[in-house]
XYZ file of C-alpha atoms in Angstrom:
467
model
C 115.333 138.746 87.068
C 113.709 135.943 87.583
C 116.794 133.237 87.758
C 117.522 135.114 91.738
C 113.795 134.882 92.353
C 113.781 132.080 95.156
C 110.271 130.983 93.485
C 111.406 129.799 90.643
C 113.474 127.107 92.575
C 111.586 123.595 91.888
C 109.209 123.391 94.517
C 110.105 119.465 94.892
C 113.413 121.057 95.986
C 111.496 122.571 99.566
C 111.355 119.773 101.475
C 114.274 117.758 103.153
C 116.416 115.346 101.259
C 115.266 112.247 102.466
C 118.508 111.357 104.801
C 118.050 114.576 106.304
C 114.262 113.548 106.908
C 115.072 110.411 108.323
C 117.644 111.950 110.158
C 115.101 114.768 112.409
C 113.073 111.855 112.720
C 115.761 109.938 114.735
C 116.643 113.161 116.628
C 112.795 113.350 117.225
C 112.483 109.621 118.071
C 115.567 109.989 120.870
C 113.886 113.489 122.594
C 110.744 111.165 123.031
C 112.330 108.758 125.022
C 112.853 111.532 127.667
C 109.462 113.059 127.344
C 107.546 109.735 127.474
C 107.638 107.463 129.975
C 108.733 104.622 129.541
C 106.423 101.145 129.632
C 105.724 97.689 128.086
C 102.870 95.528 127.805
C 102.598 91.787 128.790
C 102.874 89.935 125.872
C 101.915 86.136 125.816
C 102.359 83.473 123.375
C 98.881 82.069 121.531
C 100.662 79.590 118.850
C 103.226 80.411 117.050
C 102.385 84.836 117.685
C 104.127 86.970 120.897
C 100.121 88.784 121.349
C 99.872 91.679 124.042
C 97.724 91.313 126.371
C 94.800 93.827 127.171
C 95.213 96.192 130.133
C 98.653 94.924 131.544
C 99.810 98.189 129.918
C 102.964 99.071 132.945
C 105.377 101.994 133.403
C 108.951 100.683 133.883
C 112.266 102.276 134.939
C 112.778 105.142 132.141
C 115.874 104.193 129.761
C 116.612 107.507 128.121
C 118.723 107.317 124.441
C 121.828 109.212 125.519
C 123.584 110.707 121.837
C 126.406 107.902 121.701
C 123.137 105.431 121.568
C 121.080 107.187 119.181
C 124.202 106.895 116.325
C 125.015 103.121 117.875
C 121.175 102.395 116.656
C 121.855 102.691 113.195
C 124.384 100.167 112.609
C 122.206 97.870 114.876
C 119.186 98.687 112.380
C 121.850 97.835 109.827
C 121.670 94.637 111.364
C 118.026 93.568 111.807
C 117.429 95.203 107.859
C 120.028 92.678 106.435
C 117.568 90.153 104.569
C 115.493 94.078 103.464
C 118.872 95.279 102.368
C 119.535 92.223 100.239
C 116.478 91.683 98.659
C 116.882 94.863 97.007
C 120.451 94.332 95.989
C 119.405 90.801 94.880
C 116.835 92.417 92.617
C 118.752 95.184 91.183
C 121.315 92.189 90.022
C 118.986 90.560 88.729
C 117.377 93.463 87.134
C 120.606 94.098 86.073
C 121.446 90.623 83.510
C 118.127 91.610 82.069
C 119.420 94.977 80.810
C 122.008 93.482 79.837
C 120.716 91.031 77.562
C 118.225 93.527 76.583
C 114.819 91.392 77.023
C 113.194 93.692 79.159
C 114.031 96.740 76.538
C 112.869 94.356 73.818
C 109.579 93.139 75.378
C 108.828 96.301 76.605
C 109.285 98.035 72.944
C 107.653 95.623 71.462
C 104.236 95.776 73.611
C 104.332 99.867 73.020
C 104.346 98.787 69.361
C 101.727 96.516 69.029
C 99.273 98.759 71.554
C 99.699 101.663 69.430
C 101.550 105.319 70.946
C 97.813 106.381 70.703
C 96.890 104.149 73.846
C 99.109 105.439 76.271
C 96.418 106.685 79.050
C 94.847 103.172 78.605
C 98.410 101.403 79.053
C 98.700 103.563 82.334
C 95.144 102.339 82.864
C 95.708 98.765 82.708
C 99.228 98.703 83.726
C 98.375 99.898 87.046
C 95.553 97.858 88.135
C 97.548 94.758 87.133
C 100.207 96.296 89.493
C 97.766 96.561 91.793
C 96.199 92.936 91.565
C 99.652 91.838 92.923
C 99.589 93.541 95.643
C 96.169 92.071 96.327
C 96.718 88.513 95.467
C 100.630 88.411 95.865
C 102.165 90.190 98.771
C 104.418 93.157 99.078
C 108.095 92.403 98.888
C 107.347 89.621 96.676
C 106.551 92.063 94.092
C 109.985 93.864 94.205
C 111.378 92.157 91.268
C 108.663 93.850 89.013
C 109.447 97.703 89.688
C 111.970 98.243 87.123
C 109.495 97.272 84.080
C 107.097 99.734 85.333
C 110.309 101.927 84.924
C 111.101 100.980 81.436
C 107.570 100.836 80.467
C 107.599 105.394 81.692
C 110.185 105.950 79.950
C 109.083 104.074 76.698
C 105.713 106.021 76.089
C 106.836 109.367 77.113
C 106.499 109.261 81.168
C 109.272 109.803 83.900
C 110.790 107.662 87.234
C 107.653 109.255 89.331
C 105.655 107.771 87.173
C 106.879 104.549 87.216
C 106.221 104.497 91.036
C 103.178 106.127 91.129
C 102.079 102.633 88.556
C 104.096 99.824 90.308
C 104.949 100.925 93.525
C 101.619 103.290 94.434
C 99.478 100.108 93.030
C 101.115 97.400 94.545
C 100.745 99.746 98.086
C 97.474 99.986 97.115
C 96.356 97.022 96.435
C 98.432 95.095 99.735
C 96.747 97.316 102.282
C 93.684 97.197 101.827
C 93.038 94.065 99.701
C 90.243 92.200 101.217
C 92.899 88.700 101.687
C 95.793 90.552 103.013
C 96.838 88.112 105.447
C 99.235 89.876 107.070
C 96.306 92.290 108.512
C 93.349 91.228 107.963
C 94.215 87.647 108.706
C 95.969 88.407 111.529
C 92.789 90.563 112.907
C 90.606 87.970 112.075
C 92.952 85.323 114.383
C 92.868 87.834 117.416
C 89.146 88.910 116.937
C 88.129 85.093 116.094
C 86.119 85.873 112.859
C 85.533 83.942 110.009
C 88.818 84.347 108.150
C 88.575 87.296 105.638
C 85.095 87.796 105.961
C 83.271 91.087 104.983
C 84.880 90.947 101.624
C 82.411 93.235 99.583
C 83.219 96.125 101.611
C 87.127 95.844 101.231
C 86.256 94.815 98.029
C 84.960 97.900 96.673
C 86.858 99.900 98.990
C 89.765 98.894 97.055
C 88.742 98.751 93.642
C 88.252 102.225 94.429
C 91.173 102.882 95.879
C 93.168 101.796 93.244
C 91.150 103.592 90.073
C 92.108 106.437 91.653
C 95.395 105.511 91.506
C 94.760 104.926 87.664
C 93.544 108.691 87.433
C 96.282 109.991 89.289
C 99.093 108.591 87.440
C 96.817 109.055 83.937
C 96.747 113.299 84.916
C 100.145 113.512 86.345
C 101.773 111.917 82.306
C 99.414 114.383 80.656
C 100.674 116.724 82.714
C 104.083 116.279 82.309
C 103.460 115.765 78.250
C 102.060 119.385 78.273
C 104.516 121.282 80.340
C 107.807 118.445 80.825
C 109.422 121.401 83.581
C 107.081 120.179 86.064
C 107.909 116.869 86.286
C 109.082 115.787 89.758
C 111.528 113.362 87.754
C 114.027 115.769 86.651
C 117.223 114.506 87.314
C 117.232 111.341 88.192
C 119.404 108.578 86.647
C 117.485 106.638 83.821
C 120.693 105.553 82.577
C 119.809 101.096 81.098
C 115.838 102.163 81.535
C 115.276 103.771 78.625
C 114.778 102.465 75.064
C 117.632 103.042 72.812
C 115.686 102.842 69.381
C 112.700 103.848 67.799
C 109.125 102.193 68.050
C 108.772 100.151 65.053
C 112.362 98.493 64.842
C 111.847 96.613 67.956
C 111.258 92.875 68.466
C 111.466 90.583 70.973
C 114.649 87.291 69.444
C 115.043 83.914 70.463
C 117.232 84.682 73.158
C 114.928 87.217 74.780
C 112.189 84.935 75.020
C 114.709 82.772 77.310
C 115.448 85.344 79.330
C 112.030 86.098 79.761
C 111.073 82.430 80.443
C 113.299 82.071 82.964
C 111.730 85.250 85.064
C 108.608 84.258 84.585
C 109.361 80.289 85.960
C 111.471 82.197 88.639
C 108.642 84.209 89.656
C 106.563 81.151 89.430
C 108.894 79.598 91.799
C 108.464 82.642 94.117
C 104.886 82.167 94.181
C 104.753 78.544 95.079
C 107.171 78.965 97.684
C 105.496 81.795 99.461
C 102.140 80.648 99.524
C 103.320 76.731 100.474
C 106.531 76.802 102.005
C 106.001 80.191 104.218
C 109.096 81.804 102.264
C 110.104 84.758 102.815
C 112.954 87.793 101.949
C 115.853 85.560 102.003
C 114.224 82.506 99.537
C 113.109 85.747 97.035
C 116.990 86.941 97.091
C 118.049 83.677 96.524
C 115.586 82.681 93.469
C 116.551 86.370 91.979
C 120.405 85.380 91.501
C 119.824 81.738 90.904
C 117.550 83.901 88.228
C 120.570 86.373 87.344
C 122.988 83.900 86.693
C 120.597 81.584 84.150
C 119.737 85.070 82.096
C 124.258 85.740 81.939
C 124.665 82.423 80.806
C 122.010 82.060 78.455
C 122.730 85.124 77.360
C 126.173 84.278 76.359
C 128.137 86.672 78.830
C 131.431 85.630 79.860
C 132.884 86.023 83.551
C 134.022 89.058 83.378
C 130.963 90.553 82.350
C 129.132 89.213 84.631
C 130.987 90.450 87.194
C 130.945 93.972 85.478
C 126.743 93.766 85.493
C 126.566 92.767 89.344
C 129.170 95.373 90.684
C 126.797 98.413 88.336
C 123.682 96.902 89.558
C 124.988 97.258 93.222
C 126.451 100.563 92.872
C 122.716 101.552 91.775
C 120.860 99.730 94.485
C 123.083 100.859 97.145
C 121.213 104.734 97.907
C 118.190 102.352 98.167
C 119.619 99.741 100.365
C 121.624 102.563 102.491
C 117.810 104.032 103.139
C 116.148 100.695 103.776
C 118.692 100.463 107.030
C 118.714 103.840 108.120
C 114.826 104.120 108.296
C 114.986 100.213 110.256
C 117.403 102.578 112.925
C 114.132 104.106 113.983
C 112.615 101.086 115.474
C 115.661 100.498 117.243
C 115.566 103.678 118.613
C 111.880 103.048 120.042
C 113.241 99.614 121.253
C 116.257 101.146 123.473
C 113.601 103.900 124.966
C 110.793 101.726 125.392
C 108.291 104.202 124.139
C 106.558 102.037 121.246
C 103.937 100.738 124.164
C 103.830 103.979 125.373
C 102.583 105.615 122.525
C 99.589 103.173 121.439
C 98.417 103.293 124.897
C 98.417 107.177 125.215
C 97.226 107.204 122.237
C 93.985 104.174 123.402
C 93.141 106.658 125.548
C 92.439 109.354 123.489
C 89.540 107.286 121.569
C 87.833 106.949 124.798
C 84.377 108.664 125.586
C 84.241 109.968 121.575
C 81.130 109.640 119.877
C 80.449 106.623 118.153
C 81.730 107.261 114.432
C 84.274 109.946 115.667
C 85.945 106.840 117.462
C 86.060 105.142 114.355
C 88.010 107.204 112.327
C 89.386 108.085 115.597
C 90.958 104.437 115.721
C 91.736 104.579 111.814
C 93.849 107.937 112.511
C 95.876 106.595 115.112
C 97.035 103.444 113.545
C 98.612 105.411 111.250
C 99.988 107.174 113.616
C 101.336 104.231 115.350
C 102.174 102.866 111.822
C 105.121 105.629 111.739
C 106.706 103.557 114.551
C 105.760 100.095 114.317
C 106.177 99.670 110.484
C 105.063 96.025 110.113
C 101.274 94.762 109.172
C 101.425 91.553 111.275
C 103.682 93.613 114.223
C 101.130 96.114 114.359
C 98.113 93.957 114.659
C 99.798 91.563 117.413
C 100.965 94.857 119.510
C 97.887 96.955 119.028
C 94.337 94.836 118.083
C 94.417 92.715 121.531
C 94.361 96.396 122.890
C 91.861 98.130 120.191
C 89.245 95.268 120.041
C 88.026 94.968 123.614
C 88.321 98.791 123.349
C 86.253 99.086 120.445
C 83.472 97.008 121.536
C 83.354 99.065 124.888
C 82.504 102.749 122.670
C 79.850 100.496 120.566
C 82.065 99.347 117.391
C 82.132 95.644 115.934
C 85.044 93.881 115.502
C 84.756 93.865 111.966
C 84.940 97.811 112.684
C 87.698 98.046 114.450
C 89.742 95.663 111.822
C 88.950 97.606 108.838
C 89.961 101.029 110.710
C 93.004 99.063 111.606
C 93.711 97.833 107.490
C 92.469 101.657 106.630
C 95.231 102.830 108.885
C 97.702 101.159 108.589
C 97.295 100.117 104.865
C 97.283 103.708 103.945
C 99.839 105.555 105.360
C 102.079 103.012 103.535
C 102.310 105.140 100.768
C 103.615 108.094 103.176
C 106.107 106.087 105.308
C 109.487 107.072 105.448
C 110.113 104.190 108.185
C 109.091 101.457 106.215
C 111.618 98.891 104.287
C 109.940 97.525 101.883
C 108.721 100.783 100.428
C 111.940 102.109 100.308
C 113.097 99.005 98.746
C 110.448 99.446 96.175
C 111.626 103.186 95.154
C 114.934 102.306 95.064
C 113.785 99.801 92.912
C 112.996 102.597 90.012
C 115.315 105.124 91.579
C 112.879 107.526 93.475
C 113.799 109.099 96.233
C 111.073 109.585 99.244
C 111.152 113.119 99.380
C 109.834 113.059 95.637
C 107.418 110.247 96.036
C 106.042 111.893 99.191
C 105.410 115.202 96.696
C 103.815 112.900 94.440
C 101.653 110.837 96.466
C 100.142 112.878 99.110
C 97.272 114.008 97.072
C 96.796 110.625 96.864
C 96.970 110.076 100.442
C 94.965 112.603 101.317
C 92.095 111.291 98.911
C 92.152 108.349 99.556
C 92.027 108.603 103.271
C 89.056 111.039 103.112
C 87.460 108.232 100.915
C 88.217 105.848 103.748
C 86.820 107.605 106.279
C 83.576 107.465 104.552
C 83.889 104.408 104.309
C 84.283 104.085 107.997
C 81.045 106.109 108.530
C 79.593 103.496 106.335
C 80.854 100.438 107.767
C 79.589 102.610 111.389
C 75.717 102.956 110.076
C 75.240 99.334 108.685
C 76.648 96.955 111.642
C 79.301 96.037 109.352
C 80.044 92.743 110.780
């Protein structure tokens, strides 16, 4: 009887598939171009950045998107997202070569053997904070190559790919989003507000550490649940080929060839860090380094040309769905530009903040930034588009500029955890083969908990006149 009971259906299957979810957003944005007035802010060039001029919003001739342009926005989205799409493929190719050499499997197996299977929870906590630190100090997409390592580690200790995403993607998203030294959100905000760069770091650091602690706790809690009740795993049915350990833990050791592959990988990461911080490298340069690392790993592993070619195509086939989703999600940004309603949404949200009580205005400002983030999924882009409006509005409400920037950082940074339009999130989830719909089911309780804690931090900030 139970097999005919609709309640026996796995609960994560009750939400739409990722492709369906994004198509629904595409249709919604298209409809909004017929409902919302088209409008724009004036923008000026300040240094090397284009910044919105406060109080310059004006409506323009409506530009509703017809059905042809709605579908045309999809290939245009892929065109805009080419660098991020390719870094997904390049990262997968690099990991494909490392996986073929057995360097990752042997390294993770040896690590687990040395730490001991009795310390699984400690491994989870340590790795969550390591990935969180990478998000704080290194960035977001810059860490994409580290995600598959978490997948191998999670499976090695008896977890699943959802747990792997929690360890890596969840921790890095939180670390990056709440980082006290985030150059894209806090740095840009402080420049616009004419505040000392990365000032007010203590409160942000406490909030970031607290959020990572909650992520670590949730990862351990989920791991315990699926260990006791495997049928409750959200990762059931996901492809784990090439990521599982192939022999007993006690048999693992790192060979000389493995050390060479690992050394090439580490040198590649160091080159990337130097390029990002000193040469202003971004995803195209990172993709190039990933491909160079892949080639060198193939050479030192003595792969012939045919094996290398087959490894490339196998890696691309695995990464293709995630790469597709990155371009697909970017089409939403294209639709907003076609319909000229992005600025309209920002303007009307700012109007709703007026006349609110002091504490409520700080929280509402953060909520408005959360909403805007689904339409402008770029930290620096959102800062440049909204903070020139929000900073003077906040001061008129009695909020310091530091509080306004904190509210913006919380709204932007934490909503990245559940944002299906954020290409970087989709790209990193694809590296551990987790679809966005299952990810949202896993991470949503964490998101709600963190937002409540962040709102408490905002209340404290207002109470102490954070400046």
